[in-house]
Short mmCIF file of N, CA and C in Angstrom, two decimals:
data_model
loop_
_atom_site.label_atom_id
_atom_site.label_comp_id
_atom_site.label_asym_id
_atom_site.label_seq_id
_atom_site.Cartn_x
_atom_site.Cartn_y
_atom_site.Cartn_z
N VAL A 6 88.73 70.33 76.56
CA VAL A 6 87.75 71.04 77.35
C VAL A 6 88.40 72.30 77.89
N GLU A 7 87.70 73.40 77.77
CA GLU A 7 88.22 74.67 78.30
C GLU A 7 87.19 75.27 79.26
N ILE A 8 87.66 75.61 80.45
CA ILE A 8 86.82 76.28 81.44
C ILE A 8 87.31 77.72 81.52
N VAL A 9 86.44 78.67 81.15
CA VAL A 9 86.83 80.07 81.07
C VAL A 9 86.00 80.90 82.03
N GLY A 10 86.66 81.66 82.89
CA GLY A 10 85.97 82.53 83.84
C GLY A 10 85.97 83.97 83.36
N PHE A 11 84.93 84.70 83.75
CA PHE A 11 84.77 86.11 83.40
C PHE A 11 84.38 86.91 84.63
N ALA A 12 84.67 88.20 84.63
CA ALA A 12 84.28 89.11 85.70
C ALA A 12 83.61 90.33 85.07
N SER A 13 82.85 91.05 85.87
CA SER A 13 82.23 92.27 85.35
C SER A 13 83.28 93.38 85.25
N PRO A 14 83.07 94.37 84.40
CA PRO A 14 84.06 95.44 84.22
C PRO A 14 83.95 96.53 85.29
N THR A 15 83.98 96.12 86.53
CA THR A 15 83.90 97.08 87.63
C THR A 15 85.01 96.78 88.64
N TYR A 16 85.40 97.81 89.38
CA TYR A 16 86.45 97.67 90.39
C TYR A 16 86.29 98.80 91.40
N ARG A 17 86.24 98.42 92.67
CA ARG A 17 86.12 99.40 93.76
C ARG A 17 85.02 100.43 93.53
N GLY A 18 83.88 99.91 93.13
CA GLY A 18 82.71 100.77 93.03
C GLY A 18 82.57 101.59 91.77
N LYS A 19 83.41 101.33 90.75
CA LYS A 19 83.23 102.09 89.50
C LYS A 19 83.52 101.22 88.29
N TYR A 20 83.00 101.65 87.17
CA TYR A 20 83.22 100.99 85.89
C TYR A 20 84.64 101.25 85.43
N ILE A 21 85.30 100.23 84.87
CA ILE A 21 86.62 100.36 84.27
C ILE A 21 86.51 99.94 82.81
N ASP A 22 86.95 100.80 81.91
CA ASP A 22 86.90 100.51 80.49
C ASP A 22 87.80 99.31 80.17
N PRO A 23 87.25 98.23 79.63
CA PRO A 23 88.04 97.05 79.31
C PRO A 23 89.18 97.30 78.33
N GLN A 24 89.09 98.37 77.55
CA GLN A 24 90.15 98.67 76.58
C GLN A 24 91.15 99.71 77.10
N SER A 25 91.01 100.11 78.33
CA SER A 25 91.89 101.15 78.89
C SER A 25 93.33 100.66 78.99
N MET A 26 94.25 101.52 78.62
CA MET A 26 95.68 101.24 78.78
C MET A 26 96.29 102.15 79.84
N LYS A 27 95.43 102.84 80.60
CA LYS A 27 95.91 103.74 81.64
C LYS A 27 96.55 102.96 82.77
N GLU A 28 97.63 103.48 83.30
CA GLU A 28 98.34 102.84 84.40
C GLU A 28 97.44 102.65 85.62
N GLU A 29 96.59 103.63 85.92
CA GLU A 29 95.73 103.53 87.10
C GLU A 29 94.65 102.44 86.96
N ASP A 30 94.35 102.02 85.73
CA ASP A 30 93.37 100.95 85.52
C ASP A 30 94.01 99.56 85.52
N ARG A 31 95.32 99.50 85.50
CA ARG A 31 96.03 98.22 85.46
C ARG A 31 95.70 97.35 86.68
N LYS A 32 95.62 97.97 87.86
CA LYS A 32 95.30 97.23 89.08
C LYS A 32 93.92 96.59 88.97
N ALA A 33 92.97 97.34 88.43
CA ALA A 33 91.61 96.82 88.26
C ALA A 33 91.59 95.64 87.29
N ILE A 34 92.31 95.78 86.19
CA ILE A 34 92.34 94.71 85.19
C ILE A 34 93.00 93.47 85.77
N ASN A 35 94.10 93.64 86.50
CA ASN A 35 94.78 92.50 87.13
C ASN A 35 93.88 91.83 88.17
N TYR A 36 93.21 92.63 88.98
CA TYR A 36 92.31 92.08 90.00
C TYR A 36 91.21 91.25 89.35
N ASN A 37 90.57 91.79 88.33
CA ASN A 37 89.47 91.09 87.68
C ASN A 37 89.96 89.88 86.87
N LEU A 38 91.18 89.94 86.35
CA LEU A 38 91.75 88.79 85.67
C LEU A 38 91.95 87.64 86.66
N ASN A 39 92.49 87.94 87.84
CA ASN A 39 92.65 86.92 88.88
C ASN A 39 91.29 86.39 89.33
N LEU A 40 90.35 87.29 89.54
CA LEU A 40 89.01 86.88 89.96
C LEU A 40 88.37 85.93 88.95
N SER A 41 88.49 86.25 87.69
CA SER A 41 87.88 85.40 86.66
C SER A 41 88.59 84.04 86.58
N TYR A 42 89.91 84.03 86.77
CA TYR A 42 90.63 82.75 86.78
C TYR A 42 90.17 81.89 87.96
N TYR A 43 90.09 82.49 89.16
CA TYR A 43 89.67 81.72 90.33
C TYR A 43 88.22 81.25 90.22
N ARG A 44 87.42 82.00 89.52
CA ARG A 44 86.03 81.58 89.28
C ARG A 44 86.03 80.30 88.43
N ALA A 45 86.84 80.28 87.38
CA ALA A 45 86.95 79.09 86.54
C ALA A 45 87.62 77.95 87.30
N ARG A 46 88.62 78.27 88.07
CA ARG A 46 89.35 77.25 88.84
C ARG A 46 88.43 76.56 89.85
N SER A 47 87.49 77.30 90.43
CA SER A 47 86.57 76.68 91.39
C SER A 47 85.70 75.63 90.71
N ILE A 48 85.35 75.84 89.46
CA ILE A 48 84.58 74.84 88.71
C ILE A 48 85.45 73.61 88.45
N PHE A 49 86.69 73.85 88.05
CA PHE A 49 87.64 72.74 87.85
C PHE A 49 87.80 71.93 89.13
N ASP A 50 88.01 72.61 90.25
CA ASP A 50 88.18 71.93 91.53
C ASP A 50 86.95 71.09 91.89
N TYR A 51 85.77 71.63 91.62
CA TYR A 51 84.54 70.91 91.92
C TYR A 51 84.42 69.65 91.06
N ILE A 52 84.68 69.79 89.76
CA ILE A 52 84.54 68.66 88.83
C ILE A 52 85.48 67.51 89.20
N PHE A 53 86.68 67.85 89.68
CA PHE A 53 87.66 66.81 89.95
C PHE A 53 87.84 66.49 91.43
N ASP A 54 86.92 66.93 92.26
CA ASP A 54 86.90 66.55 93.67
C ASP A 54 86.02 65.32 93.80
N LYS A 55 86.63 64.17 94.04
CA LYS A 55 85.87 62.91 94.08
C LYS A 55 84.86 62.86 95.21
N LYS A 56 85.01 63.70 96.21
CA LYS A 56 84.03 63.75 97.30
C LYS A 56 82.75 64.46 96.86
N LYS A 57 82.87 65.35 95.87
CA LYS A 57 81.72 66.12 95.40
C LYS A 57 81.11 65.55 94.13
N LEU A 58 81.96 64.98 93.29
CA LEU A 58 81.50 64.48 92.00
C LEU A 58 82.37 63.29 91.61
N SER A 59 81.75 62.22 91.20
CA SER A 59 82.53 61.04 90.82
C SER A 59 81.95 60.45 89.54
N CYS A 60 82.81 60.28 88.55
CA CYS A 60 82.39 59.63 87.31
C CYS A 60 83.57 58.83 86.75
N SER A 61 83.29 57.93 85.89
CA SER A 61 84.31 57.01 85.39
C SER A 61 85.40 57.68 84.54
N ASN A 62 85.11 58.82 83.95
CA ASN A 62 86.07 59.47 83.07
C ASN A 62 86.82 60.65 83.69
N GLN A 63 86.69 60.85 84.99
CA GLN A 63 87.35 61.98 85.64
C GLN A 63 88.86 61.99 85.39
N LYS A 64 89.49 60.87 85.60
CA LYS A 64 90.95 60.78 85.46
C LYS A 64 91.38 61.08 84.03
N LYS A 65 90.69 60.51 83.08
CA LYS A 65 91.00 60.72 81.66
C LYS A 65 90.75 62.18 81.24
N LEU A 66 89.67 62.74 81.72
CA LEU A 66 89.28 64.10 81.36
C LEU A 66 90.23 65.16 81.91
N ARG A 67 90.74 64.94 83.11
CA ARG A 67 91.55 65.96 83.79
C ARG A 67 92.74 66.44 82.96
N SER A 68 93.39 65.55 82.26
CA SER A 68 94.54 65.96 81.45
C SER A 68 94.14 66.72 80.18
N LEU A 69 92.86 66.75 79.88
CA LEU A 69 92.37 67.43 78.67
C LEU A 69 91.79 68.82 78.96
N VAL A 70 91.79 69.22 80.23
CA VAL A 70 91.12 70.47 80.62
C VAL A 70 92.11 71.63 80.69
N LYS A 71 91.68 72.75 80.14
CA LYS A 71 92.42 74.01 80.22
C LYS A 71 91.56 74.98 81.03
N VAL A 72 92.16 75.64 82.01
CA VAL A 72 91.45 76.61 82.85
C VAL A 72 92.03 77.99 82.60
N SER A 73 91.17 78.97 82.33
CA SER A 73 91.67 80.33 82.08
C SER A 73 90.67 81.37 82.57
N GLY A 74 91.19 82.57 82.74
CA GLY A 74 90.36 83.71 83.11
C GLY A 74 90.48 84.78 82.05
N ARG A 75 89.37 85.36 81.65
CA ARG A 75 89.37 86.39 80.60
C ARG A 75 89.12 87.77 81.17
N SER A 76 89.03 87.89 82.48
CA SER A 76 88.74 89.16 83.12
C SER A 76 87.46 89.72 82.52
N PHE A 77 87.44 91.03 82.30
CA PHE A 77 86.28 91.63 81.64
C PHE A 77 86.69 92.10 80.26
N LEU A 78 87.78 91.59 79.76
CA LEU A 78 88.30 92.05 78.48
C LEU A 78 87.41 91.68 77.31
N ALA A 79 86.53 90.72 77.49
CA ALA A 79 85.65 90.30 76.40
C ALA A 79 84.31 91.05 76.41
N GLU A 80 84.19 92.01 77.31
CA GLU A 80 82.94 92.76 77.44
C GLU A 80 82.56 93.42 76.12
N LYS A 81 81.30 93.33 75.72
CA LYS A 81 80.85 93.80 74.41
C LYS A 81 80.12 95.14 74.48
N LEU A 82 80.80 96.15 74.95
CA LEU A 82 80.20 97.49 74.94
C LEU A 82 80.65 98.22 73.67
N LYS A 83 79.76 98.97 73.10
CA LYS A 83 80.12 99.79 71.95
C LYS A 83 80.92 100.99 72.45
N ASP A 84 81.72 101.59 71.57
CA ASP A 84 82.57 102.73 71.97
C ASP A 84 81.76 103.85 72.60
N LYS A 85 80.59 104.15 72.04
CA LYS A 85 79.77 105.22 72.61
C LYS A 85 79.31 104.88 74.03
N ASP A 86 79.03 103.59 74.28
CA ASP A 86 78.62 103.15 75.61
C ASP A 86 79.76 103.26 76.62
N ARG A 87 80.99 103.00 76.17
CA ARG A 87 82.15 103.09 77.06
C ARG A 87 82.32 104.52 77.57
N LYS A 88 82.16 105.49 76.67
CA LYS A 88 82.33 106.90 77.07
C LYS A 88 81.29 107.30 78.11
N VAL A 89 80.07 106.85 77.93
CA VAL A 89 79.01 107.15 78.88
C VAL A 89 79.27 106.43 80.20
N ALA A 90 79.66 105.16 80.12
CA ALA A 90 79.85 104.35 81.31
C ALA A 90 81.03 104.80 82.15
N SER A 91 82.02 105.42 81.55
CA SER A 91 83.22 105.80 82.30
C SER A 91 82.93 106.77 83.44
N GLY A 92 81.85 107.49 83.38
CA GLY A 92 81.50 108.40 84.46
C GLY A 92 80.53 107.82 85.47
N MET A 93 80.19 106.56 85.33
CA MET A 93 79.18 105.93 86.18
C MET A 93 79.78 105.23 87.39
N SER A 94 78.96 105.15 88.42
CA SER A 94 79.33 104.32 89.57
C SER A 94 79.07 102.86 89.18
N ARG A 95 79.57 101.93 89.97
CA ARG A 95 79.34 100.51 89.71
C ARG A 95 77.84 100.22 89.75
N ARG A 96 77.15 100.79 90.71
CA ARG A 96 75.71 100.53 90.85
C ARG A 96 74.95 101.00 89.61
N GLN A 97 75.27 102.21 89.13
CA GLN A 97 74.59 102.72 87.93
C GLN A 97 74.90 101.83 86.72
N PHE A 98 76.18 101.48 86.55
CA PHE A 98 76.59 100.67 85.41
C PHE A 98 75.89 99.31 85.44
N CYS A 99 75.91 98.66 86.60
CA CYS A 99 75.33 97.32 86.71
C CYS A 99 73.82 97.32 86.55
N LYS A 100 73.18 98.42 86.90
CA LYS A 100 71.73 98.52 86.71
C LYS A 100 71.38 98.52 85.22
N ILE A 101 72.21 99.18 84.42
CA ILE A 101 71.96 99.28 82.98
C ILE A 101 72.47 98.06 82.23
N TYR A 102 73.70 97.59 82.56
CA TYR A 102 74.37 96.56 81.76
C TYR A 102 74.37 95.17 82.39
N ASP A 103 73.76 94.99 83.55
CA ASP A 103 73.62 93.68 84.20
C ASP A 103 74.96 92.98 84.42
N CYS A 104 75.66 93.40 85.45
CA CYS A 104 76.98 92.84 85.78
C CYS A 104 76.93 91.35 86.10
N LEU A 105 75.80 90.87 86.59
CA LEU A 105 75.71 89.45 86.92
C LEU A 105 75.91 88.57 85.69
N LYS A 106 75.47 89.04 84.52
CA LYS A 106 75.67 88.27 83.30
C LYS A 106 77.14 88.20 82.92
N ALA A 107 77.91 89.22 83.29
CA ALA A 107 79.34 89.24 82.97
C ALA A 107 80.14 88.35 83.92
N GLN A 108 79.60 88.07 85.09
CA GLN A 108 80.27 87.24 86.09
C GLN A 108 79.86 85.80 85.85
N LYS A 109 80.62 85.11 85.02
CA LYS A 109 80.18 83.78 84.58
C LYS A 109 81.37 82.88 84.31
N VAL A 110 81.06 81.61 84.11
CA VAL A 110 82.03 80.62 83.66
C VAL A 110 81.42 79.90 82.48
N ILE A 111 82.20 79.73 81.45
CA ILE A 111 81.77 79.00 80.26
C ILE A 111 82.63 77.75 80.15
N ILE A 112 82.01 76.63 79.88
CA ILE A 112 82.74 75.39 79.65
C ILE A 112 82.59 75.04 78.18
N LYS A 113 83.72 74.99 77.47
CA LYS A 113 83.73 74.71 76.04
C LYS A 113 84.23 73.29 75.80
N PHE A 114 83.58 72.59 74.89
CA PHE A 114 83.99 71.25 74.53
C PHE A 114 84.38 71.23 73.06
N ASP A 115 85.54 70.67 72.77
CA ASP A 115 85.98 70.46 71.40
C ASP A 115 85.82 68.97 71.13
N LEU A 116 84.78 68.62 70.41
CA LEU A 116 84.44 67.21 70.20
C LEU A 116 84.98 66.71 68.85
N GLU A 117 85.53 65.51 68.89
CA GLU A 117 86.01 64.85 67.68
C GLU A 117 85.28 63.53 67.51
N ASP A 118 85.16 63.09 66.27
CA ASP A 118 84.53 61.78 66.01
C ASP A 118 85.44 60.65 66.44
#
């Protein structure tokens, strides 16, 4: 089982290109990477908190879970969209590209017979 957190490609009120290698964007990428990890970690904590959720397989499942954060690096903007978005404020970007959809957690299951 993999719990993966994501964040929107914004930082301090502006859009940050997920493919940027600029030094000034490193802080934004690190911040959003941590944010996405903690988003996934909160789901992990909830699932394995016996006061909030209790099931017979919790103990067995816990050793099978991987928790990770993908930041906004998986964002699917086309190159032409990135160039346009780089001049936008966070509000403008989120109005067009819906940042709430990027702020998510996905739980993946690898099932075997």
